[in-house]
Amino acid sequence: MAAIDFPAYGSLYFDNVDIDSALKHSFTPGYVIGPHCGSTYWDCEAREPRYYTSAKPNRGPWFDPAAYCSALIDVGVSRLPPMDASVNEKPSFHGAVAEHIRLLNFGRDVASKLIEDPRIRKAAAPILLHHDLHMRNIYVLDEDPTTITSIIDWQSSSINPAFMHANDVPDFAAHIPTPDEHCQSEDLPAGDNAKLCNQAFIAGVRLLMPKLYATWELDDDVARFFEYCHRTYRDGAGILRQVLMDLANRWKELALAGSCPYPLPTSEERLAHGEEYKALEHAQELKKFVTSRLNTASDGWVPTDAWKETLENHKELYDEFLQNMSEEELKEVWPFDKPCSVVAV
């Protein structure tokens, strides 16, 4: 699947799909490439409404990396509420809407410069991969766990530039955590098994998925830009600001053409950013800790058979933190909704 050469970015459809013919690009008999079906491009996420007041939906298909990158910035803009709208409040360190707009405008300029670099264009080869290839989506035989019987959750699998998967590592191939790091799940392989899984994954990508392997040669700061450039209103303005600052500082070192469109901040701006970024990091560390303790996915996904127990644990953990923080302080950084009392059924 990853070896197929695609002429565009988007999603794969049967050729008789009932969508606007202008959005169908012929690929091979029986199939067309059409709009991207990933949730990133649609107003379908419970806590992330789209407003489309400043950017119209831009879901492809796209026929070159520059158009794809422009659509990523459009996604970031679509997440921003109107500046005068009354919407769910974000933490104070999240950044004002006007600052998000400013950073996204710079992000668009930086993206257009980056995508001209031959190294990045090489890493932009269209590739079709499973979007969420983790253990919970892989079924194996009870009597022989080395035999895969099925893989589920294909609905968001789409054709993206390979660099969008540069940092994707399945949980079964995750790096071995150091003793002071929190694992995301108790089900992660440990010790020698984890090391073998990681080595097998690297070898498999190198031999069987050269398009993806090429992205591992990209500098981390470049890969992080594409990962975060559309997520400012989800993560906080400070994340993209830090990514842009890192690129601006290293532009010449990275042998990128011309000058970075993002201007380096003044000492006062850098100081204010440092305080905001520290608060963002604290919130992210708390989220990692909470998801580890509750054994949930980062988006709060919980198996149905563990739902009641997780609710109870969530409330207990929240109350534990309340002993050292005010409720207003905790509300600003807590990664999930405030827990409610568990009702017996």
XYZ file of C-alpha atoms in Angstrom:
345
model
C 0.000 0.000 0.000
C 2.752 2.442 0.942
C 4.591 1.656 -2.307
C 1.785 2.903 -4.584
C 2.589 6.097 -6.497
C -0.294 8.535 -6.189
C -0.742 11.641 -8.369
C -2.439 13.752 -5.683
C -3.146 14.165 -1.973
C -6.622 13.428 -0.605
C -8.601 10.239 -0.043
C -9.282 7.188 -2.183
C -12.870 6.607 -3.365
C -14.715 4.220 -5.655
C -15.198 5.957 -8.998
C -18.998 5.907 -8.653
C -18.979 7.898 -5.390
C -21.679 10.561 -5.229
C -19.560 13.709 -4.920
C -19.009 16.714 -7.161
C -17.291 15.467 -10.308
C -14.934 18.453 -10.115
C -13.552 16.946 -6.909
C -12.796 13.565 -8.494
C -9.353 12.903 -9.925
C -9.019 9.704 -11.936
C -6.446 7.348 -10.536
C -6.840 3.756 -11.657
C -9.863 1.818 -13.037
C -12.546 1.764 -10.369
C -10.956 4.418 -8.136
C -10.607 8.183 -7.906
C -8.844 10.562 -5.532
C -11.185 13.030 -3.886
C -11.455 15.289 -0.808
C -9.463 14.330 2.262
C -11.694 12.387 4.679
C -9.525 12.889 7.782
C -11.194 14.620 10.727
C -8.563 17.390 10.524
C -10.449 18.863 7.581
C -14.052 18.533 8.788
C -16.261 20.081 11.456
C -16.812 16.786 13.246
C -14.811 16.920 16.481
C -16.820 17.510 19.636
C -14.516 20.024 21.312
C -13.054 21.617 18.186
C -15.750 23.456 16.202
C -14.900 25.046 12.862
C -16.023 28.539 11.991
C -14.949 29.115 8.369
C -15.332 32.872 8.797
C -11.838 33.687 7.524
C -11.012 30.538 5.562
C -13.363 28.376 3.528
C -13.198 24.566 3.764
C -10.123 23.378 1.868
C -10.259 19.575 1.695
C -8.581 18.822 -1.607
C -7.689 16.940 -3.599
C -4.381 18.783 -3.924
C -1.911 18.187 -6.727
C 1.283 19.648 -5.291
C 2.870 20.027 -1.830
C 2.427 23.815 -1.790
C -1.348 23.490 -2.156
C -1.427 20.859 0.579
C 0.556 23.095 2.954
C -1.705 26.051 2.230
C -4.665 23.857 3.182
C -2.983 23.004 6.500
C -2.848 26.700 7.376
C -6.486 27.065 6.285
C -7.312 24.319 8.791
C -5.601 26.317 11.528
C -7.536 29.446 10.576
C -10.846 27.546 10.470
C -10.391 26.562 14.122
C -10.318 30.199 15.229
C -13.569 31.718 16.497
C -14.456 35.300 15.488
C -12.625 37.694 17.801
C -15.906 39.112 19.120
C -17.589 35.717 19.562
C -18.641 34.320 22.910
C -17.165 30.806 22.891
C -15.652 28.384 25.363
C -12.863 30.204 27.164
C -9.321 28.994 26.773
C -6.634 29.250 29.469
C -4.928 32.634 29.763
C -1.659 31.183 28.411
C -3.395 29.860 25.292
C -3.069 33.142 23.402
C -5.556 35.645 21.984
C -7.239 34.962 18.641
C -5.393 37.901 17.094
C -2.056 36.307 18.046
C -3.113 32.992 16.508
C -3.989 34.813 13.285
C -0.605 36.584 13.247
C 1.301 33.338 13.761
C -0.717 31.459 11.147
C -0.033 34.200 8.600
C 3.686 33.809 9.265
C 3.195 30.046 9.153
C 1.757 30.291 5.646
C 4.793 32.292 4.486
C 7.228 29.881 6.130
C 5.469 26.857 4.612
C 5.675 28.316 1.123
C 9.432 28.802 1.593
C 10.084 25.387 3.120
C 8.267 23.478 0.415
C 10.629 24.919 -2.218
C 13.546 23.046 -0.641
C 14.443 19.886 -2.643
C 14.947 17.854 0.556
C 11.464 18.668 1.774
C 9.878 18.068 -1.623
C 11.535 14.629 -1.642
C 9.915 13.924 1.721
C 6.547 15.106 0.367
C 5.873 12.006 -1.749
C 2.152 11.094 -1.566
C 1.723 8.053 0.657
C -1.298 6.077 1.892
C -0.955 4.792 5.454
C -3.194 3.638 8.276
C -3.862 6.725 10.396
C -3.955 4.995 13.799
C -1.925 1.779 13.669
C -1.820 0.990 17.388
C -2.293 -2.205 19.347
C -5.961 -1.567 20.110
C -6.679 -1.635 16.364
C -4.796 -4.868 15.591
C -6.422 -8.265 16.179
C -4.381 -11.461 16.474
C -5.042 -15.142 17.097
C -5.259 -16.081 20.768
C -3.191 -19.206 20.212
C -0.625 -17.455 17.982
C -0.227 -13.693 18.596
C 2.195 -13.469 15.675
C -0.739 -14.065 13.296
C -2.743 -10.915 12.533
C -6.393 -11.637 11.764
C -7.599 -8.079 11.090
C -6.795 -4.393 11.384
C -9.630 -1.956 12.115
C -10.192 1.822 12.150
C -9.335 2.621 8.535
C -11.827 5.462 8.141
C -9.279 8.294 8.278
C -6.637 6.629 6.108
C -5.752 9.117 3.397
C -3.029 10.138 0.991
C -0.704 12.657 2.640
C 2.802 13.951 2.079
C 5.094 11.425 3.729
C 6.499 14.136 6.020
C 3.142 14.308 7.816
C 3.983 10.855 9.232
C 7.606 11.645 10.125
C 6.919 11.379 13.861
C 4.332 8.590 13.729
C 5.502 5.532 15.659
C 2.964 2.822 16.608
C 2.730 2.124 20.323
C 4.023 -1.421 19.805
C 7.227 0.078 18.359
C 7.598 2.939 20.831
C 10.999 3.801 22.204
C 11.707 2.242 25.577
C 10.764 4.767 28.287
C 13.415 5.695 30.794
C 12.564 4.979 34.440
C 11.544 8.584 35.081
C 9.168 8.747 32.106
C 5.475 7.911 32.303
C 4.221 5.265 29.855
C 1.035 6.111 27.970
C -0.382 2.658 28.614
C 0.358 -0.318 30.803
C -0.031 -2.467 27.697
C 3.103 -1.094 26.034
C 5.769 -3.756 25.471
C 8.604 -3.542 27.969
C 12.280 -4.437 28.189
C 13.755 -6.638 25.491
C 10.416 -7.038 23.700
C 10.072 -3.280 23.326
C 13.617 -3.018 21.964
C 12.999 -5.788 19.432
C 9.701 -4.239 18.306
C 11.362 -0.881 17.818
C 14.254 -2.367 15.852
C 11.889 -4.432 13.683
C 9.778 -1.366 12.934
C 12.815 0.671 11.882
C 14.112 -2.143 9.681
C 10.701 -2.677 8.125
C 10.267 1.001 7.278
C 13.761 1.202 5.821
C 13.304 -1.859 3.581
C 9.616 -1.688 2.684
C 8.627 1.984 2.979
C 11.401 4.155 1.493
C 9.018 7.128 1.158
C 8.454 7.165 4.895
C 12.083 6.395 5.694
C 13.122 9.494 3.701
C 11.211 11.679 6.153
C 13.445 10.509 9.006
C 16.264 12.423 7.348
C 14.365 15.694 7.808
C 15.541 17.923 10.612
C 13.290 17.650 13.666
C 12.481 21.377 13.639
C 11.225 21.129 10.047
C 9.111 18.056 10.802
C 7.674 19.759 13.905
C 6.579 22.750 11.826
C 4.351 20.609 9.608
C 3.069 18.713 12.637
C 2.009 21.820 14.558
C 1.344 24.565 11.976
C -2.402 23.827 11.850
C -2.949 23.121 15.551
C -2.429 26.485 17.247
C -5.943 26.736 18.671
C -5.752 23.169 19.928
C -2.289 23.371 21.503
C -1.835 27.069 22.272
C -0.179 29.872 20.308
C 3.105 29.387 22.165
C 3.721 26.006 20.549
C 3.730 27.341 16.973
C 5.604 30.463 18.107
C 8.355 28.264 19.547
C 8.501 26.187 16.353
C 8.799 29.355 14.241
C 11.480 30.768 16.543
C 13.479 27.540 16.321
C 13.327 27.623 12.521
C 14.241 31.315 12.362
C 17.244 30.737 14.637
C 18.495 27.816 12.547
C 17.455 28.927 9.039
C 21.012 29.372 7.757
C 22.295 26.341 9.660
C 19.620 24.257 7.898
C 20.845 25.626 4.533
C 17.385 26.916 3.643
C 17.196 29.441 0.804
C 16.795 33.143 1.475
C 15.768 34.378 4.900
C 13.116 33.108 7.278
C 9.827 35.039 6.893
C 9.322 34.916 10.666
C 11.206 37.751 12.429
C 13.072 36.902 15.599
C 11.347 38.382 18.670
C 12.729 41.193 20.799
C 14.162 40.393 24.225
C 10.903 41.555 25.855
C 8.822 39.401 23.518
C 11.112 36.449 24.145
C 10.688 36.849 27.912
C 6.885 36.964 27.647
C 6.931 33.957 25.346
C 9.118 32.019 27.792
C 6.581 32.441 30.576
C 3.668 31.454 28.321
C 5.529 28.467 26.898
C 6.458 27.250 30.380
C 2.763 27.265 31.328
C 1.911 25.345 28.134
C 4.587 22.759 28.887
C 3.231 22.367 32.412
C -0.254 21.736 31.014
C 1.092 19.151 28.552
C 3.074 17.356 31.256
C -0.059 17.234 33.398
C -2.012 15.769 30.483
C 0.586 13.029 30.009
C 0.473 12.240 33.704
C -3.348 12.146 33.839
C -3.715 9.960 30.737
C -1.081 7.604 32.136
C -2.797 7.329 35.508
C -6.210 6.803 33.890
C -4.803 4.547 31.153
C -6.605 6.498 28.434
C -5.682 7.780 25.011
C -4.678 11.447 24.779
C -8.160 12.315 23.507
C -9.786 10.593 26.494
C -10.789 7.397 24.670
C -11.685 4.650 27.130
C -12.858 1.060 26.434
C -16.529 0.653 27.297
C -15.813 -2.074 29.838
C -13.504 0.307 31.738
C -15.745 3.373 31.544
C -17.220 3.334 35.065
C -13.898 2.543 36.735
C -12.173 5.304 34.743
C -14.823 7.836 35.766
C -14.262 6.956 39.408
C -10.489 7.183 39.038
C -10.821 10.475 37.183
C -12.798 12.054 40.009
C -10.408 10.681 42.609
C -7.385 12.068 40.753
C -9.051 15.451 40.240
C -9.897 15.707 43.942
C -6.311 14.764 44.780
C -5.011 17.750 42.791
C -7.628 20.010 44.385
C -5.872 19.562 47.690
C -2.959 21.669 46.406
C -4.643 24.016 43.888
C -7.719 26.179 43.695
C -10.480 24.910 41.425
C -9.984 27.896 39.130
C -6.262 27.115 38.762
C -6.936 23.435 38.149
C -9.668 24.158 35.602
C -7.156 26.087 33.476
C -4.778 23.156 33.087
C -6.928 20.031 33.514
C -6.973 18.148 30.172
C -10.543 16.828 30.413
C -13.936 18.051 31.531
C -14.439 18.520 35.253
C -15.416 15.083 36.622
C -18.905 14.540 37.932
C -20.147 12.100 40.524
C -20.540 8.554 39.208
C -24.164 7.444 39.186
C -24.729 3.759 39.832
C -26.744 1.965 37.140
